[in-house]
XYZ file of C-alpha atoms in Angstrom:
757
model
C -89.858 19.294 -129.494
C -88.930 15.635 -129.060
C -90.897 15.592 -125.814
C -93.883 17.064 -127.620
C -93.806 14.503 -130.413
C -93.399 11.687 -127.904
C -96.356 12.986 -125.885
C -98.492 13.296 -129.006
C -97.741 9.752 -130.135
C -98.385 8.427 -126.651
C -101.698 10.302 -126.493
C -102.883 8.887 -129.831
C -101.773 5.374 -128.884
C -103.601 5.467 -125.570
C -106.754 6.893 -127.180
C -106.743 4.211 -129.878
C -106.053 1.410 -127.450
C -108.754 2.361 -124.992
C -111.459 3.460 -127.430
C -114.383 1.058 -127.482
C -116.790 0.696 -130.360
C -119.742 -1.499 -131.196
C -119.292 -4.352 -133.670
C -121.366 -6.915 -135.493
C -119.789 -10.349 -135.108
C -121.110 -12.651 -137.828
C -120.797 -16.364 -137.102
C -120.083 -19.062 -139.651
C -122.890 -21.494 -138.827
C -125.318 -22.751 -136.167
C -123.689 -26.091 -135.573
C -125.277 -28.035 -132.699
C -128.181 -25.588 -132.308
C -131.650 -27.085 -131.808
C -135.042 -25.454 -132.242
C -138.696 -26.225 -131.463
C -140.908 -23.624 -133.200
C -143.999 -24.710 -131.263
C -142.284 -23.915 -127.984
C -140.695 -20.725 -129.286
C -143.480 -19.027 -131.299
C -146.776 -17.570 -130.157
C -149.764 -19.378 -131.668
C -150.585 -16.294 -133.745
C -147.063 -16.326 -135.199
C -147.455 -19.971 -136.229
C -150.766 -19.123 -137.867
C -149.106 -16.280 -139.769
C -146.245 -18.508 -140.945
C -148.695 -21.044 -142.323
C -150.779 -18.392 -144.008
C -147.859 -16.870 -145.916
C -146.145 -20.193 -146.608
C -143.005 -19.418 -144.571
C -140.969 -22.261 -143.084
C -141.163 -22.525 -139.293
C -137.964 -24.565 -139.323
C -135.997 -22.083 -141.411
C -132.404 -21.912 -140.185
C -132.788 -18.187 -139.495
C -135.148 -19.051 -136.636
C -132.610 -21.262 -134.868
C -130.717 -19.780 -131.907
C -127.005 -19.017 -132.114
C -124.602 -21.770 -131.110
C -124.000 -21.210 -127.403
C -120.354 -22.286 -127.577
C -119.710 -19.590 -130.180
C -121.533 -16.980 -128.106
C -119.491 -17.838 -125.007
C -116.239 -17.660 -126.961
C -116.996 -14.211 -128.346
C -118.165 -12.894 -124.974
C -114.954 -14.097 -123.359
C -113.024 -11.633 -125.542
C -115.488 -8.717 -125.809
C -116.099 -6.025 -123.216
C -119.864 -6.451 -123.335
C -122.605 -8.098 -125.376
C -125.316 -5.784 -126.694
C -127.574 -8.437 -128.197
C -127.978 -11.317 -130.629
C -129.731 -11.679 -133.961
C -130.934 -15.126 -134.947
C -131.852 -13.965 -138.429
C -128.356 -12.619 -139.174
C -126.527 -15.285 -137.105
C -124.698 -12.403 -135.486
C -123.875 -10.803 -132.150
C -123.572 -7.150 -131.306
C -120.662 -6.510 -128.931
C -118.738 -3.624 -127.415
C -114.991 -4.066 -127.830
C -111.688 -2.296 -128.316
C -109.947 -2.550 -131.673
C -107.586 -5.174 -130.253
C -110.472 -7.217 -128.861
C -112.309 -7.007 -132.196
C -109.213 -8.261 -134.002
C -108.916 -11.178 -131.584
C -112.594 -12.036 -132.057
C -112.117 -11.995 -135.815
C -109.447 -14.688 -135.497
C -111.838 -17.155 -133.868
C -112.439 -20.113 -136.227
C -116.224 -19.806 -136.045
C -116.339 -16.057 -136.748
C -117.121 -15.178 -140.361
C -116.327 -11.471 -140.060
C -116.338 -8.557 -137.622
C -117.898 -5.323 -138.822
C -117.939 -1.966 -136.987
C -121.291 -0.352 -136.277
C -121.143 3.427 -136.541
C -124.780 4.324 -136.419
C -127.029 6.993 -134.966
C -130.666 6.090 -134.781
C -133.066 8.964 -134.988
C -136.679 9.489 -134.189
C -138.475 10.701 -137.273
C -140.463 13.375 -135.424
C -140.013 16.981 -136.451
C -141.653 19.241 -133.882
C -144.379 19.681 -131.300
C -146.931 22.481 -131.421
C -148.980 24.042 -128.634
C -150.586 21.707 -126.104
C -154.372 21.630 -125.879
C -157.062 19.477 -124.297
C -159.632 20.311 -126.960
C -160.116 18.966 -130.445
C -161.014 21.603 -133.025
C -161.591 19.173 -135.908
C -164.888 18.320 -137.542
C -167.763 17.224 -135.303
C -167.572 13.500 -136.035
C -166.311 10.484 -134.156
C -163.166 10.563 -136.307
C -160.376 13.112 -136.477
C -159.493 14.760 -139.770
C -156.259 12.794 -140.019
C -158.212 9.526 -140.385
C -161.062 11.048 -142.389
C -158.476 11.877 -145.053
C -158.100 8.104 -145.510
C -161.906 7.640 -145.620
C -161.797 6.080 -142.180
C -165.528 6.697 -141.808
C -166.151 3.913 -144.343
C -164.246 1.448 -142.173
C -166.194 2.557 -139.122
C -169.535 2.248 -140.926
C -168.760 -1.438 -141.457
C -167.458 -2.012 -137.929
C -163.835 -2.338 -139.032
C -161.315 -1.242 -136.376
C -158.341 -3.604 -136.803
C -159.832 -6.313 -134.610
C -157.713 -9.472 -134.603
C -154.637 -7.751 -136.070
C -151.513 -7.533 -133.915
C -149.286 -4.463 -134.267
C -145.751 -4.076 -132.895
C -144.722 -0.458 -132.271
C -141.010 0.392 -132.090
C -140.008 3.655 -130.454
C -137.949 5.446 -127.817
C -140.406 5.055 -124.941
C -144.101 5.122 -124.029
C -144.566 7.367 -120.962
C -148.140 7.485 -119.562
C -149.483 4.898 -122.005
C -150.314 2.888 -118.873
C -152.369 5.799 -117.461
C -153.342 8.202 -120.285
C -157.012 8.525 -121.227
C -156.184 8.071 -124.917
C -155.388 4.393 -124.280
C -158.005 3.484 -121.683
C -159.848 1.219 -124.121
C -156.628 -0.712 -124.796
C -155.949 -1.193 -121.096
C -159.549 -2.107 -120.270
C -159.560 -4.818 -122.944
C -156.021 -5.998 -122.067
C -154.882 -5.429 -125.630
C -151.338 -4.328 -124.813
C -150.139 -7.912 -124.809
C -146.399 -7.623 -124.271
C -143.721 -4.989 -123.804
C -139.951 -5.112 -123.859
C -137.299 -2.488 -123.202
C -134.283 -3.609 -125.236
C -131.768 -1.021 -123.945
C -132.596 -1.857 -120.322
C -133.465 -5.549 -120.822
C -136.722 -5.413 -118.890
C -140.461 -5.234 -119.535
C -141.104 -1.654 -118.420
C -141.417 0.701 -121.417
C -143.614 3.345 -119.747
C -141.077 6.124 -119.564
C -138.182 7.714 -121.444
C -138.910 9.397 -124.780
C -142.525 10.539 -125.230
C -142.324 9.973 -128.987
C -143.781 6.470 -128.658
C -146.802 7.730 -126.728
C -147.616 10.081 -129.583
C -147.077 7.546 -132.380
C -149.191 4.896 -130.637
C -152.026 7.402 -130.300
C -151.982 7.888 -134.092
C -152.659 4.162 -134.468
C -155.265 3.561 -131.775
C -155.687 6.631 -129.573
C -158.955 8.335 -128.673
C -159.362 12.006 -127.819
C -162.570 13.247 -126.225
C -164.582 10.552 -127.986
C -162.797 10.977 -131.335
C -160.499 8.376 -132.837
C -156.992 9.660 -133.595
C -156.133 6.427 -135.397
C -158.092 3.672 -137.102
C -156.860 0.529 -135.332
C -158.633 1.065 -132.022
C -159.598 -2.625 -131.937
C -156.124 -4.059 -132.623
C -153.710 -5.797 -130.249
C -150.317 -4.305 -129.440
C -146.711 -5.178 -128.697
C -144.637 -2.213 -127.484
C -140.852 -2.240 -127.890
C -138.431 0.413 -126.718
C -135.474 0.285 -129.125
C -133.955 3.761 -128.993
C -131.809 5.810 -126.579
C -131.171 9.450 -127.444
C -127.494 9.564 -126.515
C -126.525 6.071 -127.705
C -124.524 6.231 -130.945
C -124.030 2.557 -131.719
C -126.490 0.051 -130.351
C -129.936 0.952 -131.728
C -129.437 -0.974 -134.962
C -128.950 -4.122 -132.900
C -131.984 -3.361 -130.738
C -134.158 -2.643 -133.799
C -133.245 -5.992 -135.329
C -133.856 -7.766 -132.029
C -137.246 -6.070 -131.835
C -138.185 -7.363 -135.310
C -137.369 -10.907 -134.223
C -139.255 -10.366 -130.954
C -142.285 -9.128 -132.927
C -142.017 -12.164 -135.186
C -141.918 -14.533 -132.217
C -144.912 -12.867 -130.551
C -147.209 -12.983 -133.556
C -147.128 -9.432 -134.932
C -148.857 -8.863 -138.252
C -147.699 -5.249 -138.646
C -144.633 -3.344 -137.457
C -144.993 0.421 -137.103
C -141.537 2.000 -136.968
C -141.234 5.773 -136.792
C -137.461 5.413 -136.577
C -134.658 5.285 -139.053
C -131.066 5.903 -140.022
C -130.266 8.838 -142.277
C -127.665 11.536 -142.687
C -126.134 10.934 -139.281
C -124.760 7.572 -140.307
C -125.105 7.039 -144.025
C -124.675 8.853 -147.319
C -127.474 9.175 -149.854
C -125.811 6.524 -152.014
C -126.332 4.039 -149.154
C -130.138 4.292 -149.218
C -130.373 1.277 -151.519
C -132.081 -1.245 -149.235
C -128.848 -3.005 -148.237
C -128.403 -1.839 -144.650
C -128.846 -4.521 -142.013
C -132.083 -3.031 -140.743
C -133.374 -2.926 -144.340
C -132.431 -6.581 -144.751
C -134.279 -7.349 -141.510
C -137.358 -5.495 -142.812
C -137.304 -7.568 -145.997
C -136.926 -10.775 -144.007
C -139.856 -9.745 -141.804
C -141.994 -9.459 -144.936
C -140.979 -12.968 -146.020
C -142.100 -14.212 -142.621
C -145.497 -12.569 -143.057
C -145.152 -9.167 -141.338
C -145.907 -5.809 -142.956
C -143.251 -3.256 -141.994
C -144.551 0.331 -142.125
C -141.750 2.899 -141.771
C -141.484 6.684 -141.820
C -139.839 8.249 -144.852
C -138.023 10.700 -142.567
C -137.940 14.474 -142.164
C -134.792 15.156 -144.153
C -136.220 17.583 -146.729
C -135.190 20.512 -144.542
C -131.541 19.494 -144.919
C -130.275 20.547 -148.343
C -127.300 18.178 -148.059
C -129.630 15.154 -147.784
C -133.415 15.559 -148.392
C -134.014 11.880 -149.187
C -135.550 8.892 -147.420
C -133.887 7.048 -144.552
C -133.343 3.344 -143.922
C -135.100 0.929 -143.318
C -137.783 2.715 -145.349
C -135.542 2.088 -148.388
C -136.092 -1.664 -148.026
C -137.870 -3.143 -151.013
C -140.548 -4.714 -148.796
C -140.972 -1.839 -146.311
C -144.009 0.387 -146.844
C -142.399 3.831 -146.808
C -144.775 6.619 -145.729
C -144.314 10.263 -146.757
C -146.195 13.289 -145.490
C -148.789 15.880 -146.555
C -150.324 18.915 -144.881
C -153.238 18.715 -142.430
C -156.286 19.206 -144.659
C -159.239 17.386 -146.186
C -159.243 19.464 -149.356
C -155.646 20.524 -150.018
C -153.015 18.173 -151.383
C -149.684 19.704 -150.416
C -146.416 17.961 -149.653
C -145.410 18.951 -146.126
C -142.138 20.844 -146.224
C -139.965 18.558 -144.081
C -141.030 15.130 -145.410
C -138.235 13.239 -147.152
C -138.315 12.619 -150.885
C -137.650 9.440 -152.858
C -136.458 7.513 -154.697
C -134.152 4.919 -153.156
C -130.517 5.292 -154.182
C -130.952 2.551 -156.781
C -133.989 4.292 -158.275
C -136.901 2.332 -156.775
C -140.207 4.089 -156.083
C -140.225 5.630 -152.610
C -142.225 6.712 -150.729
C -144.925 4.135 -151.389
C -147.822 6.157 -149.955
C -148.333 9.255 -147.823
C -150.615 10.542 -145.086
C -151.131 13.658 -142.985
C -147.922 14.478 -141.098
C -149.312 17.336 -138.961
C -151.540 15.489 -136.532
C -153.257 15.410 -133.189
C -151.585 13.071 -130.698
C -151.688 12.154 -127.020
C -149.338 14.248 -124.926
C -147.433 12.823 -121.938
C -147.817 16.208 -120.229
C -150.633 14.701 -118.199
C -153.130 11.887 -118.511
C -155.674 13.969 -120.413
C -153.510 16.179 -122.620
C -153.315 16.233 -126.418
C -151.242 18.281 -128.813
C -150.510 18.946 -132.469
C -147.288 17.351 -133.684
C -145.305 17.398 -136.927
C -143.394 14.598 -138.622
C -143.577 11.545 -140.836
C -143.351 9.785 -137.470
C -147.092 10.380 -137.330
C -148.088 9.755 -140.928
C -146.438 6.322 -140.530
C -148.633 5.086 -137.636
C -151.732 6.505 -139.336
C -151.006 4.198 -142.285
C -150.164 1.316 -139.929
C -153.625 1.689 -138.358
C -155.155 1.870 -141.829
C -153.295 -1.328 -142.783
C -154.753 -3.156 -139.769
C -158.266 -2.235 -140.866
C -157.519 -3.149 -144.470
C -156.223 -6.541 -143.336
C -159.339 -7.126 -141.250
C -161.443 -6.251 -144.300
C -159.353 -8.541 -146.559
C -158.424 -11.573 -144.444
C -156.164 -14.253 -145.848
C -153.752 -11.956 -147.704
C -150.008 -12.147 -147.173
C -147.960 -9.171 -146.053
C -146.692 -8.407 -149.569
C -150.156 -8.789 -151.045
C -151.399 -6.283 -148.498
C -148.401 -4.052 -149.272
C -149.448 -3.779 -152.925
C -153.157 -3.552 -152.114
C -152.485 -0.497 -149.943
C -150.544 1.081 -152.813
C -153.434 0.388 -155.208
C -155.905 1.876 -152.734
C -154.153 5.258 -152.762
C -155.926 8.198 -154.362
C -153.279 8.929 -157.038
C -152.790 5.334 -158.186
C -151.527 4.397 -160.776
C -149.734 7.754 -160.805
C -146.806 7.990 -158.402
C -143.912 10.344 -157.781
C -141.115 10.884 -155.296
C -143.024 13.288 -153.057
C -146.383 11.533 -152.584
C -145.773 7.970 -153.718
C -149.141 6.629 -154.881
C -150.917 9.117 -152.641
C -153.114 8.700 -149.557
C -154.611 5.204 -148.983
C -158.402 5.137 -149.250
C -160.754 2.849 -147.329
C -163.256 2.722 -150.181
C -160.894 0.355 -152.027
C -161.367 -2.262 -149.279
C -165.023 -1.611 -148.407
C -166.302 -1.817 -151.990
C -167.369 1.845 -152.062
C -164.804 3.092 -154.559
C -166.344 4.707 -157.585
C -164.868 3.861 -160.983
C -162.496 6.414 -162.415
C -163.947 8.655 -165.100
C -161.712 10.604 -167.464
C -161.112 14.137 -166.240
C -158.894 15.231 -169.145
C -157.563 14.223 -172.518
C -154.300 14.837 -174.346
C -154.053 16.780 -177.587
C -150.742 16.897 -179.406
C -149.508 20.393 -180.217
C -146.070 19.662 -181.675
C -143.329 17.060 -181.541
C -142.314 18.502 -178.197
C -145.551 19.566 -176.525
C -149.027 18.333 -175.710
C -152.120 20.000 -174.250
C -154.024 18.717 -171.235
C -157.697 19.481 -171.927
C -160.293 19.016 -169.145
C -163.323 16.919 -170.065
C -165.355 18.319 -167.172
C -165.205 21.338 -164.922
C -163.211 20.677 -161.744
C -163.044 22.963 -158.751
C -160.029 22.991 -156.434
C -157.986 21.041 -158.968
C -154.592 19.538 -158.208
C -152.731 18.491 -161.338
C -149.829 16.078 -160.871
C -147.423 15.365 -163.712
C -144.129 13.634 -164.318
C -141.661 12.989 -167.104
C -140.453 9.367 -167.311
C -137.521 7.796 -169.162
C -137.464 4.463 -171.008
C -136.517 2.593 -167.820
C -139.508 3.915 -165.908
C -137.382 6.302 -163.819
C -138.840 9.718 -163.142
C -136.796 12.508 -164.705
C -138.823 15.314 -163.200
C -142.246 15.832 -161.704
C -144.462 18.612 -160.518
C -147.772 19.693 -159.080
C -150.030 22.675 -159.650
C -153.233 23.859 -158.096
C -156.052 25.970 -159.450
C -159.387 26.892 -157.942
C -161.180 26.053 -161.186
C -159.879 24.013 -164.105
C -161.883 24.358 -167.301
C -159.282 25.539 -169.814
C -156.633 23.658 -171.765
C -153.103 23.682 -170.427
C -150.008 23.168 -172.528
C -147.316 20.789 -171.350
C -143.907 21.386 -172.890
C -141.943 18.217 -173.419
C -138.250 18.854 -172.759
C -136.839 15.528 -171.582
C -137.601 11.874 -170.910
C -139.720 9.600 -173.067
C -143.301 10.076 -171.990
C -145.400 12.038 -169.525
C -147.944 10.922 -166.941
C -150.680 13.199 -165.610
C -153.143 12.704 -162.737
C -156.215 14.854 -162.114
C -159.174 14.253 -159.800
C -158.523 10.532 -159.366
C -157.851 9.856 -163.050
C -154.408 9.146 -164.511
C -153.231 8.805 -168.091
C -149.917 8.895 -169.912
C -148.788 10.155 -173.284
C -145.845 8.778 -175.255
C -144.137 10.859 -177.877
C -143.228 9.352 -181.207
C -139.633 10.619 -181.107
C -138.567 11.073 -177.520
C -135.630 13.291 -176.777
C -132.692 12.292 -174.632
C -133.515 12.389 -170.960
C -131.908 15.446 -169.403
C -132.629 16.124 -165.722
C -131.479 19.710 -166.204
C -134.449 20.333 -168.474
C -137.798 20.612 -166.795
C -141.367 20.048 -167.755
C -143.615 23.065 -167.221
C -147.339 23.707 -167.445
C -148.465 26.797 -169.347
C -152.045 27.939 -169.487
C -153.367 28.812 -172.905
C -155.809 31.119 -171.166
C -153.954 34.092 -169.623
C -156.992 34.873 -167.446
C -156.795 31.550 -165.639
C -155.922 32.312 -162.035
C -153.733 30.014 -160.004
C -154.393 30.292 -156.309
C -151.264 28.300 -155.474
C -148.373 26.711 -157.276
C -145.869 24.228 -156.021
C -143.486 22.585 -158.442
C -141.386 19.782 -156.993
C -138.255 19.057 -158.933
C -136.296 16.134 -157.666
C -133.598 14.041 -159.266
C -132.720 10.513 -158.148
C -130.736 10.206 -154.933
C -127.770 8.805 -156.829
C -127.337 12.193 -158.491
C -126.886 13.961 -155.156
C -123.232 14.692 -154.332
C -121.921 12.718 -151.411
C -121.491 14.605 -148.199
C -118.144 16.325 -147.935
C -115.498 14.693 -145.781
C -114.060 18.077 -144.785
C -115.734 20.380 -142.285
C -114.497 23.623 -140.751
C -115.529 26.057 -138.067
C -114.295 29.273 -136.481
C -114.280 29.397 -132.703
C -113.750 31.771 -129.818
C -112.794 30.648 -126.318
C -112.415 32.225 -122.918
C -110.751 30.439 -120.013
C -109.112 30.776 -116.610
C -105.620 29.603 -115.676
C -104.965 27.612 -112.503
C -101.799 26.731 -110.607
C -101.999 23.017 -109.853
C -98.364 22.726 -108.666
C -98.314 25.554 -106.128
C -95.254 27.276 -107.540
C -96.375 28.880 -110.759
C -97.144 32.490 -111.589
C -100.691 33.395 -110.592
C -103.510 33.235 -110.223
C -103.762 36.505 -108.336
C -107.328 37.780 -108.602
C -107.633 36.858 -112.250
C -105.495 35.031 -114.781
C -107.450 34.603 -117.986
C -106.932 33.580 -121.601
C -108.801 34.480 -124.775
C -108.337 32.684 -128.071
C -109.745 32.712 -131.578
C -109.029 30.027 -134.128
C -110.014 27.905 -137.096
C -110.494 24.146 -136.995
C -110.583 21.831 -140.019
C -111.925 18.301 -139.550
C -111.487 15.360 -141.877
C -114.274 12.823 -141.270
C -113.336 9.191 -141.780
C -116.909 8.256 -140.901
C -120.037 9.948 -139.633
C -118.861 9.456 -136.053
C -115.071 9.845 -136.175
C -112.609 12.310 -137.612
C -109.156 13.862 -137.206
C -108.653 17.605 -137.252
C -106.132 20.413 -137.250
C -106.609 23.761 -135.492
C -104.684 27.036 -135.729
C -105.358 29.714 -133.151
C -104.023 32.970 -131.804
C -104.554 34.036 -128.222
C -103.523 36.197 -125.340
C -103.004 35.029 -121.765
C -102.697 37.326 -118.755
C -100.817 35.865 -115.771
C -101.094 37.826 -112.514
C -98.247 37.565 -110.007
C -98.863 36.630 -106.401
C -97.603 38.859 -103.602
C -96.497 35.976 -101.375
C -93.142 35.621 -103.053
C -90.639 37.578 -105.084
C -91.636 38.186 -108.654
C -89.790 35.512 -110.566
C -89.057 37.786 -113.450
C -87.705 40.477 -111.144
C -85.539 37.998 -109.273
C -84.112 36.420 -112.404
C -83.701 39.434 -114.604
C -81.048 41.881 -113.419
C -81.902 44.398 -116.106
C -85.449 44.671 -114.789
C -84.309 44.921 -111.184
C -82.174 47.952 -112.041
C -85.212 49.676 -113.499
C -87.244 49.461 -110.303
C -86.056 51.649 -107.424
C -87.095 51.587 -103.835
C -88.983 54.783 -104.487
C -91.512 52.938 -106.591
C -94.168 50.790 -104.931
C -95.589 48.157 -107.259
C -99.371 47.864 -107.084
C -99.872 45.003 -109.617
C -97.651 42.871 -111.795
C -98.671 40.886 -114.866
C -97.105 38.877 -117.665
C -98.919 39.294 -120.994
C -98.217 36.337 -123.276
C -99.185 36.261 -126.966
C -99.463 32.734 -128.350
C -99.720 31.097 -131.742
C -100.871 27.496 -131.367
C -101.179 24.463 -133.583
C -103.367 21.571 -132.428
C -103.875 18.061 -133.785
C -107.006 16.348 -132.453
C -109.394 13.467 -132.973
C -113.164 13.857 -132.690
C -115.746 11.305 -131.628
C -119.437 12.101 -132.071
C -121.797 10.808 -129.397
C -125.125 12.393 -130.361
C -125.695 13.175 -134.053
C -127.881 16.264 -134.001
C -129.009 19.142 -131.878
C -130.673 22.458 -132.532
C -127.819 23.505 -134.830
C -127.367 19.993 -136.291
C -123.822 19.745 -134.911
C -124.599 17.329 -132.102
C -122.471 16.304 -129.123
C -118.748 15.774 -129.759
C -115.671 14.919 -127.748
C -112.271 16.132 -128.934
C -108.928 14.901 -127.647
C -105.734 16.432 -128.957
C -102.240 17.799 -128.448
C -101.000 21.357 -128.991
C -97.757 23.252 -129.400
C -97.503 27.031 -128.998
C -94.900 29.700 -129.659
C -94.906 32.512 -127.125
C -93.965 36.177 -127.094
C -94.787 38.559 -124.283
C -94.132 41.550 -122.123
C -94.018 42.401 -118.426
C -96.236 45.122 -117.006
C -96.575 46.644 -113.603
C -98.587 49.477 -112.119
C -96.441 51.630 -109.827
C -97.132 54.424 -107.368
C -94.279 56.894 -106.688
C -93.772 58.923 -103.538
C -95.895 61.841 -104.584
C -98.880 59.492 -104.919
C -99.125 59.962 -108.656
C -100.113 56.654 -110.302
C -98.527 55.550 -113.547
C -98.554 52.452 -115.704
C -95.155 51.317 -116.812
C -94.673 48.514 -119.330
C -91.404 46.692 -119.846
C -91.342 44.698 -123.083
C -87.604 44.162 -123.229
C -87.948 40.696 -121.675
C -87.475 38.365 -124.640
C -89.347 35.198 -123.747
C -88.312 33.585 -127.007
C -84.679 33.851 -125.962
C -85.289 31.850 -122.818
C -84.270 28.332 -123.800
C -86.610 26.675 -121.336
C -89.648 28.621 -122.470
C -89.607 29.492 -126.164
C -92.620 27.293 -126.715
C -95.283 25.446 -124.807
C -96.888 22.078 -125.477
C -99.580 19.946 -123.902
C -102.905 18.157 -124.307
C -106.446 19.438 -124.865
C -109.926 18.031 -124.492
C -113.344 19.457 -125.368
C -116.977 18.516 -125.019
C -119.118 20.491 -127.433
C -122.854 20.528 -128.050
C -123.887 22.419 -131.184
C -122.160 25.814 -130.979
C -121.188 25.869 -127.302
C -118.708 23.758 -125.386
C -116.317 23.457 -122.482
C -112.602 22.779 -122.823
C -109.536 21.938 -120.788
C -105.922 22.583 -121.728
C -103.014 21.104 -119.732
C -99.451 22.312 -120.234
C -96.874 19.525 -120.103
C -93.828 21.826 -119.905
C -93.629 24.610 -117.342
C -90.218 26.203 -117.665
C -87.560 26.938 -115.055
C -87.162 30.699 -114.931
C -90.805 31.429 -115.741
C -93.201 28.820 -114.359
C -96.685 29.388 -115.747
C -99.917 27.695 -114.626
C -100.382 24.270 -116.191
C -104.168 24.078 -116.300
C -106.607 26.202 -118.304
C -110.361 25.573 -118.424
C -113.101 27.586 -120.077
C -115.976 27.842 -122.499
C -116.010 27.963 -126.268
C -118.328 29.213 -129.007
C -118.216 27.881 -132.582
C -119.511 29.559 -135.724
């Protein structure tokens, strides 16, 4: 037992000492650093700074002090990148190296990065080369934003520069959807931050699809509105990289700033795989970078995320929670229906701010990297985000001279539900008519009529076909208590709205919004819900969808404990050349329960209990060790009996202590890719079996269970180390026995496969 404990402690010490993580190293100052903005910035960036009143000589634009950088790099394993804005370096280091870096006099603090960047795409549908949408020069996804009004006035984002952040852009340099960009040389610069080179035309196809929703063309139809814009393409994401994407994203923002971007389209974000819902409060480093980008004149457009399918999360991801990031939600693919798409994340931010800001179609046509002429339908707020980014470029062209934050609020005001907003749709879908001067003034579509101190009727003032009624209940602080949506094919009859919480209600119908305040509001109670009731029982509802969301701060934090049941099957191997077996087949089957305590999203320590059975076959090349060492057994076997096969059947009860590191956050079963390293101890009981053939050729199976393995001092238990690599529910494992025994020497190595449930 002492040897086991010593081995376990040694294993944990070695694992801790050699484990390398990624860290932010924040520096104290920029002493001795010099900066010439006119040599550093693109001319378009300088123009943008002047337009928004930002300071070209702001200290955040200065480079890091080279002496400090060299000192940190001398202690770290590797440098990932630098951030001028944060005066910080991203480095790979062991815990000991990080501690040494933290003691440097010019280091403010060292902070671990435990992040998993995720593409905000949800799925890909069937591939097709045809476009079944309406016979116009615009696809339905841009018609929903009244893109035809922009086109009628020749507005296509000309003169606006858009930076697109993604995981790769395969075939953008050859695909027909981007021929007009290549012909006009409007892909100005590219940079691959993970690989530190210009080539971005490979890797994840997500970027190809998102770019096509900004500026792509399909068979003569525009998939996005900004077909006349200029582009900067940045690869910032690697699928299997758990730490570094936050650094690359922030570097990409600074790169976009330097190269004159007006808009950043980011269909990326951090969510459940790093943070908790309480953390979606705009204070992550990427959220801070998004806010700083806005102060420097750039409009950051970011996907809300596709977390609604995960009951444990459901809310927006960062950096879309940044106060100055335009967070884009998703609706279904239709010109006439107004339905929240099932996977799109809900708001608000954790501190109760309105998110999403707007929404757009999240089931879109996009360029496919399958070949240079292929297109496909795709799902995700990854695609509603670039649709709005393209819209923003056109809006900026139509309203020159506005700052990024002015444009941010103008896009909100342009949306078709404004001033109504909720946590599913934001202010609704942006509309081009707001910027082209074609918007018709709102006319009342309903009026309120008080029924009692707790209810009010919504009475239509005109007949409305295909009516979508949006409503919400708001407290005295402006926070939404509950909200909902209903649809009817024809609305011409009063509806009663029961008031059961909050302070006043807001209703939107057919582009018109109004609110009603009660004289004596009740206490806000999120457990009480507002409901519509028709006063006409014959009124037929063709669809109903009530969305009931409470603020993200009310959602319980993710549990730190996780458990799974597993089954494993492995083979035993003799690596010393003197153990029992393997003869033909020596296998082991086990079933167990593991409990994991997660210290963070990427690291945890666990305990496993398992029962198993191992079958060790004896080799014929030497005397059976049990027979040679056990006189009682030798007396039972006479020369008249010929042994055909001999096996030791061992029953084990094992206890394992392990640590788990997560490399990839999610797979098909949302378990991701993990590596476990641990130590085990097992108690063993067993029996000896042999198949014998006597002289009259009659076969018989004889089993001798009198061998008491527990009584053998050198083999009453077994101990060793284990390791596993697991993806979702399937994995491979190795188990190495550190003790082997003297009388009974069993194989040390066991390898096999494992299933988790």
